[in-house]
Short mmCIF file of C-alpha atoms in Angstrom, two decimals:
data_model
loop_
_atom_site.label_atom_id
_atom_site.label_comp_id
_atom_site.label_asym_id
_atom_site.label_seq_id
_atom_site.Cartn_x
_atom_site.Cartn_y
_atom_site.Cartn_z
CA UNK A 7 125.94 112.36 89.88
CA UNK A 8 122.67 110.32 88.94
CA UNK A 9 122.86 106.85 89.85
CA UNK A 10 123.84 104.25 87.21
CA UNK A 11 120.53 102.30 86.24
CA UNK A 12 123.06 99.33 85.33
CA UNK A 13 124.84 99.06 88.63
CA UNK A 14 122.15 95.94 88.86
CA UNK A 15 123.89 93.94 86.59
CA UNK A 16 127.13 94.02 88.59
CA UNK A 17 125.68 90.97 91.47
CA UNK A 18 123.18 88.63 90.72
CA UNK A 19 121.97 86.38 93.46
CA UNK A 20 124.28 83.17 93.78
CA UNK A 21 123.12 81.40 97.05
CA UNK A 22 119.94 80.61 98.09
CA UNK A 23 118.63 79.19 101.68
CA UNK A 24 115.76 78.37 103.92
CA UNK A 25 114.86 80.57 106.22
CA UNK A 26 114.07 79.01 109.92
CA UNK A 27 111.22 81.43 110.39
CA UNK A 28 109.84 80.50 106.26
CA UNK A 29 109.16 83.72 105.26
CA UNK A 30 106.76 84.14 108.43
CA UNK A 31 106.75 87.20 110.50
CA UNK A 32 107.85 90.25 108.06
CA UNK A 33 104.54 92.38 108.04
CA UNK A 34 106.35 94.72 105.11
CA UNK A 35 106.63 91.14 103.08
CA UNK A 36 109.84 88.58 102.01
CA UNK A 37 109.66 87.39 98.65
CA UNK A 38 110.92 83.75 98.31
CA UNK A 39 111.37 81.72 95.71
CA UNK A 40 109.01 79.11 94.38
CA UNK A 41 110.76 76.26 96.68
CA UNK A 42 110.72 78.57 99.49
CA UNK A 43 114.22 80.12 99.59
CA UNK A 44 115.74 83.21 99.75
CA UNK A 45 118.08 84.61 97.04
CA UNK A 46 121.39 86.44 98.28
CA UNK A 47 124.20 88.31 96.67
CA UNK A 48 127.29 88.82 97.29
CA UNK A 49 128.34 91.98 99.26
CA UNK A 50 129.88 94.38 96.95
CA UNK A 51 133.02 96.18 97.94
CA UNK A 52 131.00 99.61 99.68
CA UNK A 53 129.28 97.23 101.72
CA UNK A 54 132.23 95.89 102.94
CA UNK A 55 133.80 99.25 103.90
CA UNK A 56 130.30 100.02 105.79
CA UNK A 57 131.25 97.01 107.92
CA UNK A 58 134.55 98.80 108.92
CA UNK A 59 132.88 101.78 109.70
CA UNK A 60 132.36 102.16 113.72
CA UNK A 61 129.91 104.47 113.85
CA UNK A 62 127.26 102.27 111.68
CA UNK A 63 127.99 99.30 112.97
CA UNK A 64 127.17 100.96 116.49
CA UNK A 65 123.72 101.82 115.35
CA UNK A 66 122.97 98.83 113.39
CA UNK A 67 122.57 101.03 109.95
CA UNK A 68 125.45 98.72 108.58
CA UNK A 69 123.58 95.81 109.05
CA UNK A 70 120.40 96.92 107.76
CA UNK A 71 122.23 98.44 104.51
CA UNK A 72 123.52 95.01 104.34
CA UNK A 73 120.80 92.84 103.91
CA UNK A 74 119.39 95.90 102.04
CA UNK A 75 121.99 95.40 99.30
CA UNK A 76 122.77 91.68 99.34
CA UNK A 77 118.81 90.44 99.99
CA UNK A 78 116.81 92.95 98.43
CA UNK A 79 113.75 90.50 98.63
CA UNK A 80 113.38 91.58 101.99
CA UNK A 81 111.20 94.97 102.20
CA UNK A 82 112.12 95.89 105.71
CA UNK A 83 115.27 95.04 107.04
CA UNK A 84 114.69 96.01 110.68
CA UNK A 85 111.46 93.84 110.41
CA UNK A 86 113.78 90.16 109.80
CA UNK A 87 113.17 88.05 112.87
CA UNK A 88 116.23 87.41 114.99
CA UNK A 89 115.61 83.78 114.29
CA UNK A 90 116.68 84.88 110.67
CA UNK A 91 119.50 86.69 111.52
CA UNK A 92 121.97 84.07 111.95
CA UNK A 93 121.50 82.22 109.39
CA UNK A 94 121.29 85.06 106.36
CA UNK A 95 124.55 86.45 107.88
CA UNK A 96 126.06 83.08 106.62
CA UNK A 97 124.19 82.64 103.78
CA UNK A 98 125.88 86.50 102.47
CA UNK A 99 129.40 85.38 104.26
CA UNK A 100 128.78 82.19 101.92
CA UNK A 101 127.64 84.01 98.80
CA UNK A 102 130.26 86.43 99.21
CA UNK A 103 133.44 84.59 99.96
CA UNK A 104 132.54 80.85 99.84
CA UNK A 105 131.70 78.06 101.88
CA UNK A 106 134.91 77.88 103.90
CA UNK A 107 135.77 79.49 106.93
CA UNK A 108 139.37 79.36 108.24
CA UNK A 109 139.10 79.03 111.80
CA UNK A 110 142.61 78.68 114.11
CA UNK A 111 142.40 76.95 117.59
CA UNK A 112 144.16 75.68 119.72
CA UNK A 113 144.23 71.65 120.82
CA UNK A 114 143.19 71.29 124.58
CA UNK A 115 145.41 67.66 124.85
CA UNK A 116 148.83 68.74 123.28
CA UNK A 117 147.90 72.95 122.76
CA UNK A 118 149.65 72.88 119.43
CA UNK A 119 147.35 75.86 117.11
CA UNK A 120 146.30 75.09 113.85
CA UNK A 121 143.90 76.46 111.33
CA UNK A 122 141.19 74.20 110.16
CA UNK A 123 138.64 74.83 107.34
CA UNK A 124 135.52 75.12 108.44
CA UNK A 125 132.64 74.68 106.10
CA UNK A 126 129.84 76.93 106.86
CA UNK A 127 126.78 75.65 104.85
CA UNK A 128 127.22 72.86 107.85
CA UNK A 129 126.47 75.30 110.46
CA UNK A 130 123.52 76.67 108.48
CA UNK A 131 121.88 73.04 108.48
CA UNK A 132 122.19 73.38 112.05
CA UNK A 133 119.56 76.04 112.15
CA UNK A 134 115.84 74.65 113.09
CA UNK A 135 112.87 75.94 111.46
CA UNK A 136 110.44 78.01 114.12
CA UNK A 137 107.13 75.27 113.81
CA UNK A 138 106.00 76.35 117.06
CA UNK A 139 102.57 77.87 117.59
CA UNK A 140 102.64 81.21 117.80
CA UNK A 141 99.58 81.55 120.10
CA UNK A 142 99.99 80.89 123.74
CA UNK A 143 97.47 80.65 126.44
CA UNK A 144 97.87 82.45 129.36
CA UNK A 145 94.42 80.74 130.83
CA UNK A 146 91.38 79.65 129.95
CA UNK A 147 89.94 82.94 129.10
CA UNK A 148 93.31 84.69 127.79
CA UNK A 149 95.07 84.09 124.61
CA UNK A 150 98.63 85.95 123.27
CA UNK A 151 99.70 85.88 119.90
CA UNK A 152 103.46 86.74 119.86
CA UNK A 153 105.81 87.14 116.93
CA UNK A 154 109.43 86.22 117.62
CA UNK A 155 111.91 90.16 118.13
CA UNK A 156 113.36 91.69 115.33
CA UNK A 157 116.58 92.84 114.44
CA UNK A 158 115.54 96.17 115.13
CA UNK A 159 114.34 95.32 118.74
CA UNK A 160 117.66 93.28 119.01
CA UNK A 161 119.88 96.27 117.83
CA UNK A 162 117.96 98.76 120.15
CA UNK A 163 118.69 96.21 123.13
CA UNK A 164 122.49 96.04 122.71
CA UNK A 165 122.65 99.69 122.21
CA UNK A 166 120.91 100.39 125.58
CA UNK A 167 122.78 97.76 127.35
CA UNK A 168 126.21 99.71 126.12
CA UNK A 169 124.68 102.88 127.54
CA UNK A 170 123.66 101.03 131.01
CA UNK A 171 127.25 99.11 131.19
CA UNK A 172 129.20 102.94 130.75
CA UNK A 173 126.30 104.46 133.36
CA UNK A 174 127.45 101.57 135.63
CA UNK A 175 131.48 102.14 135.10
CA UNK A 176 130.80 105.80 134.81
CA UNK A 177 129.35 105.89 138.69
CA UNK A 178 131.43 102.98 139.91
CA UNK A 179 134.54 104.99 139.11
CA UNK A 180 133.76 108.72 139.76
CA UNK A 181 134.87 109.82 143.17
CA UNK A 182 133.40 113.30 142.98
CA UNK A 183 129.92 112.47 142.76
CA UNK A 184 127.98 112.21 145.62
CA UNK A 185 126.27 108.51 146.64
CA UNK A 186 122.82 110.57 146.62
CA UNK A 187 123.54 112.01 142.93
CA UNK A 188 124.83 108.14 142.50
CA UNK A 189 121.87 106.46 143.56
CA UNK A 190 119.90 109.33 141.23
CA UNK A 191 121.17 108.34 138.17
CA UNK A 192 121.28 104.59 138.87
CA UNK A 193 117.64 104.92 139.41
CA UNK A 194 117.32 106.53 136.19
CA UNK A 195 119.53 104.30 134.31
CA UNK A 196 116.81 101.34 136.10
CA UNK A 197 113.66 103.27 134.70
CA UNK A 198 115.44 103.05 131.44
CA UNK A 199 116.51 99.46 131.29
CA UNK A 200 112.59 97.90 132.54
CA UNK A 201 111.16 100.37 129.74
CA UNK A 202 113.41 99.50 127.08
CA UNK A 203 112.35 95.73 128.01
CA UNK A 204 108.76 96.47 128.45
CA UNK A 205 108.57 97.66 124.64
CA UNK A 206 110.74 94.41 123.67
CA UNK A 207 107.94 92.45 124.54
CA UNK A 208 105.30 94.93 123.69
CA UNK A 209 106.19 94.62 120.46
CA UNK A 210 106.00 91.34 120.17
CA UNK A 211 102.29 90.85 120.61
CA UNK A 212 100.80 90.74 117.75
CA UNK A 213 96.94 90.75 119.48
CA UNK A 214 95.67 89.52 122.58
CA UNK A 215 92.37 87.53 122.57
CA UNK A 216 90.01 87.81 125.54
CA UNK A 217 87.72 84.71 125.03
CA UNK A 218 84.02 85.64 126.84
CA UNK A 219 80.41 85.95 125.99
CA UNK A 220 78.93 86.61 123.86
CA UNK A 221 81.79 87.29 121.52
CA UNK A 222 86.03 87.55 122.02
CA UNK A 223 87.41 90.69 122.70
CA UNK A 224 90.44 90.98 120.25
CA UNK A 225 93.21 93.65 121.30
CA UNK A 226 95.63 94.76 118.70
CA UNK A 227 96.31 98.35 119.48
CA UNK A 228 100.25 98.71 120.45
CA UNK A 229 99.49 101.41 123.23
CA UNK A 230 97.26 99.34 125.32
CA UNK A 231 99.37 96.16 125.10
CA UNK A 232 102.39 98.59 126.24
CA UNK A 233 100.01 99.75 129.33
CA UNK A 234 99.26 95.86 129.64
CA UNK A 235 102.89 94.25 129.44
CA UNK A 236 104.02 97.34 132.01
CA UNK A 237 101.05 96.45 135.05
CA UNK A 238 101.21 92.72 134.64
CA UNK A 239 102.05 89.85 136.77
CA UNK A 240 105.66 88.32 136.90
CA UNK A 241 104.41 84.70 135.88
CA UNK A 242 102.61 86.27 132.78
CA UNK A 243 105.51 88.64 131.98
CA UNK A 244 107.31 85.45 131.84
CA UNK A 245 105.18 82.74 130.04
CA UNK A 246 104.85 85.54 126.97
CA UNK A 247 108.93 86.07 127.33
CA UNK A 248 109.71 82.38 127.20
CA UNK A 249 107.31 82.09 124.36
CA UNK A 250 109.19 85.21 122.37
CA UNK A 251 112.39 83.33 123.24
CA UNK A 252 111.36 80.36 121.92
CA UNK A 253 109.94 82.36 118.59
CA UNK A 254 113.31 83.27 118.38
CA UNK A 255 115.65 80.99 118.86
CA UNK A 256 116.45 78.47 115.55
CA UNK A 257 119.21 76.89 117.66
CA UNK A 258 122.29 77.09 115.55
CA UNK A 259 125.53 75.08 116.12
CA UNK A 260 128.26 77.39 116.38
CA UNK A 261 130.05 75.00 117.42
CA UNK A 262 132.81 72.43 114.87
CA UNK A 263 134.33 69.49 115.50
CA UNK A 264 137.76 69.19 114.51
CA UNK A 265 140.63 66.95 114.53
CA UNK A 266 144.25 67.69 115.68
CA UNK A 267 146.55 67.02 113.08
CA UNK A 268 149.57 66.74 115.32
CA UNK A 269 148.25 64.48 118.28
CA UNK A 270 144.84 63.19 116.37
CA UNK A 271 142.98 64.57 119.38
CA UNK A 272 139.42 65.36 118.48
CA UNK A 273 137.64 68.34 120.04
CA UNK A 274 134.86 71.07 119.64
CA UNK A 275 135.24 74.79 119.14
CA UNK A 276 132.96 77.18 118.61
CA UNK A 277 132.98 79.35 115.23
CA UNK A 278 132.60 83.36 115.90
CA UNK A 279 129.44 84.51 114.55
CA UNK A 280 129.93 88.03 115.06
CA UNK A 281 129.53 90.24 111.49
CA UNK A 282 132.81 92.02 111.42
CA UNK A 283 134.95 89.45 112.62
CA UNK A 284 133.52 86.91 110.86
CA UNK A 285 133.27 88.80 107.10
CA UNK A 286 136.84 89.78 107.60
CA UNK A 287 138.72 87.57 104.74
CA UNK A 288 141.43 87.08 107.11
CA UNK A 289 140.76 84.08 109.47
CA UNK A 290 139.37 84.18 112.31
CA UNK A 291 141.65 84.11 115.61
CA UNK B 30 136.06 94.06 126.18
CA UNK B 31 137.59 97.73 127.84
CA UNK B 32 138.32 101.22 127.17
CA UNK B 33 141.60 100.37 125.37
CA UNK B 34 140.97 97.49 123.32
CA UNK B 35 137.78 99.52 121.95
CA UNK B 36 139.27 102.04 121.01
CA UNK B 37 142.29 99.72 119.38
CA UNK B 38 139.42 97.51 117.46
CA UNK B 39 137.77 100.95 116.33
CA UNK B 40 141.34 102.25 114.86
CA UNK B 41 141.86 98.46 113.25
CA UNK B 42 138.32 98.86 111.84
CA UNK B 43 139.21 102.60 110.49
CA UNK B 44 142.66 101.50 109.10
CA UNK B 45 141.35 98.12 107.23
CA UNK B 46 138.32 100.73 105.71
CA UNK B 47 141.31 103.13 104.70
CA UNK B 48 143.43 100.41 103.13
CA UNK B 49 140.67 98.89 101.05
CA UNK B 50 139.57 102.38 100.07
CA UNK B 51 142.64 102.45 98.75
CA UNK B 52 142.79 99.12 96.95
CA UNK B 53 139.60 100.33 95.13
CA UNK B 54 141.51 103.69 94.16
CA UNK B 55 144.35 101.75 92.78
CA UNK B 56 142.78 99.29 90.36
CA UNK B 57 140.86 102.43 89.18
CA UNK B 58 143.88 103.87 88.07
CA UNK B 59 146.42 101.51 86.89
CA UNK B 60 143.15 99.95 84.60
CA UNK B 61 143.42 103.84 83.91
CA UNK B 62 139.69 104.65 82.95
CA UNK B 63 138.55 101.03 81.92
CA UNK B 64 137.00 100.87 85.37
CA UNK B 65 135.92 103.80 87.76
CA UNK B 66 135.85 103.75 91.37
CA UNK B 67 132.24 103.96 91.69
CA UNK B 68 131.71 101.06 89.30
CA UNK B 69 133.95 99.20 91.76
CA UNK B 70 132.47 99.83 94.90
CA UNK B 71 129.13 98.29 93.58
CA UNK B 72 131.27 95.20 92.44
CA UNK B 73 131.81 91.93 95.11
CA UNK B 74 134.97 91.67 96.02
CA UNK B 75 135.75 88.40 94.07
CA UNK B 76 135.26 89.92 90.99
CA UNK B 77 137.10 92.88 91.57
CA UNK B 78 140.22 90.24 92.29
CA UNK B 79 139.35 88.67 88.61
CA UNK B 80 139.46 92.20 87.31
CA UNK B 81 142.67 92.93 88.77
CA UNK B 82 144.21 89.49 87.57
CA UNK B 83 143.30 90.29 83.91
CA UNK B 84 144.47 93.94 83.90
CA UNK B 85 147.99 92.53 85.39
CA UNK B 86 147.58 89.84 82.62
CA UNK B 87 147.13 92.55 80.34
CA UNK B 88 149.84 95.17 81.18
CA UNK B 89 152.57 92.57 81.26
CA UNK B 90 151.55 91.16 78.01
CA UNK B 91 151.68 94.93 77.11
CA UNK B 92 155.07 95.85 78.38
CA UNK B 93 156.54 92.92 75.67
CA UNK B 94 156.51 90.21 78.34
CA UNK B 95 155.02 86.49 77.33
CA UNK B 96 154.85 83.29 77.75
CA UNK B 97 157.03 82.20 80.61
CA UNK B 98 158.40 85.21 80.94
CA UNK B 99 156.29 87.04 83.27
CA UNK B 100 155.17 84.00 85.21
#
């Protein structure tokens, strides 16, 4: 069956919001608005049933078919910085179902559970916008130009830390193996873990700049800044992953202050950010 | 989280996909052709409530029921 040219006319965009990264570091492009936001729709009803879907939402196609369909103004969906991420999940959790989040917890003073709304566009305002200079010098000669890690690099990262958590239970709890054949594969399993970090960061070094005479040497191709990130120092490694981190982080609240209607005990709990969960219409528990 | 409560938040995640499959299916049919099921599943979920309000709206008002009646 061909697809229905009109099926665009069933959304239209009906939230719009900043982006803590503004519009920087998406190489295939984000098209904002002319006040510098970003348009969202609401998720339709497949998108929704892609959320319930386990085997998606293990490899992260769910969430890029999400912000595929509700944010088409981004071009590459793996590309959005994880600075982004946060904050666009709310922004289609508040285009799609409203402002309000129903959140129950429990009082710490008198432990009486109630639901309280929550309003979400709060928590959004929460988010910081990435100002920070993306350049950072190593020395006086060296300078790294980093770009904060995608959702792709994020996704990729969770994945292998699943695989490394069952490798660890696997060989924790299998009596038949031998402690050689253990030590084998936990090697292996280590091998995969520092490479899986080493591209991380690779891949977020956008060019290295060699200041000298009588011109700078700029680097920019990926394969020698993997060879690079894998033979250097520990304090480099970690000046250019604290400046990543930093890239990456927008800071968001997740946490709500709320007041106990029964004892008038005021106290903070924190507001589950995690996609499935949190674009269930039931309330969160 | 271990072995057992993934596998009980996989069949929760399997059974809520299966149940609002099904919603889909049954507002296609009781609007019986007005809407089909692909047309919904491109629709937000909001809307699809609206739909579902009017086409109850409708098919009481059809059956003879008004007014008070039917509230």
């Amino acid at each position: 069956m061909t697809q229905n040219p009109l099926e665009k006319l069933y959304r239209h965009k009906t939230f719009y919001t900043s982006l803590p990264s503004q519009g920087r570091f998406y190489p295939s492009g984000v098209k904002l608005s002319a006040d510098g936001e970003l348009g969202i729709m609401p998720m339709s009803a497949a998108d929704e049933i892609k959320l319930k879907t386990p085997d998606t939402l293990f490899n992260g196609e769910a969430l890029y078919d999400l912000f595929r369909s509700t944010i088409p103004d981004i071009a590459q969906p793996e590309e959005i910085p994880v600075c982004d991420v946060d904050k666009l999940l709310l922004g289609i959790r508040v285009a799609s179902q409203g402002k309000q989040l129903d959140v129950k917890g429990s009082c710490p003073k008198c432990e009486e559970r109630k639901t309280y709304a929550v309003d979400l566009t709060l928590i959004m305002n929460t988010a910081a916008t990435i100002d920070s200079n993306p350049v950072i010098k190593i020395d006086e000669t060296l300078e790294v130009e980093l770009r904060p890690f995608t959702l792709q690099s994020q996704i990729k990262g969770q994945i292998e830390s699943f695989f490394q958590q069952r490798m660890q239970n696997m060989l924790s709890s299998d009596n038949n193996m031998s402690d050689e054949e253990k030590i084998k594969q936990f090697n292996q399993a280590l091998v995969g873990a520092i490479a899986m970090q080493t591209t991380q960061i690779a891949e977020c070094i956008v060019r290295v700049i060699m200041r000298g005479e009588p011109e700078d040497t700029i680097v920019t191709n990926p394969d020698h800044i993997f060879s690079w990130v894998e033979n250097m120092d520990s304090a480099t490694y970690e000046k250019i992953r604290a400046g990543i981190e930093k890239l990456s982080d927008p800071k968001i609240d997740d946490q709500v202050k709320v007041k106990c209607p029964s004892c008038e005990h005021e106290y903070r709990m924190t507001v589950n950010l995690d996609p499935v969960n949190f674009f269930s219409p039931r309330q969160q528990t | 989280m271990n072995a057992q409560e993934l596998n009980d938040y996989i069949e929760k995640l399997n059974v809520d996909a299966e149940d609002l499959e099904g919603y889909l299916f049954e507002v296609s049919i009781y609007s019986e052709g007005a809407i089909a099921y692909s047309e919904l599943r491109e629709m937000p979920l909001k809307r699809i409530k609206v739909f579902e309000e009017r086409l109850m709206d409708y098919m009481k008002k059809k059956s003879g029921k008004k007014g008070q009646e039917y509230l």
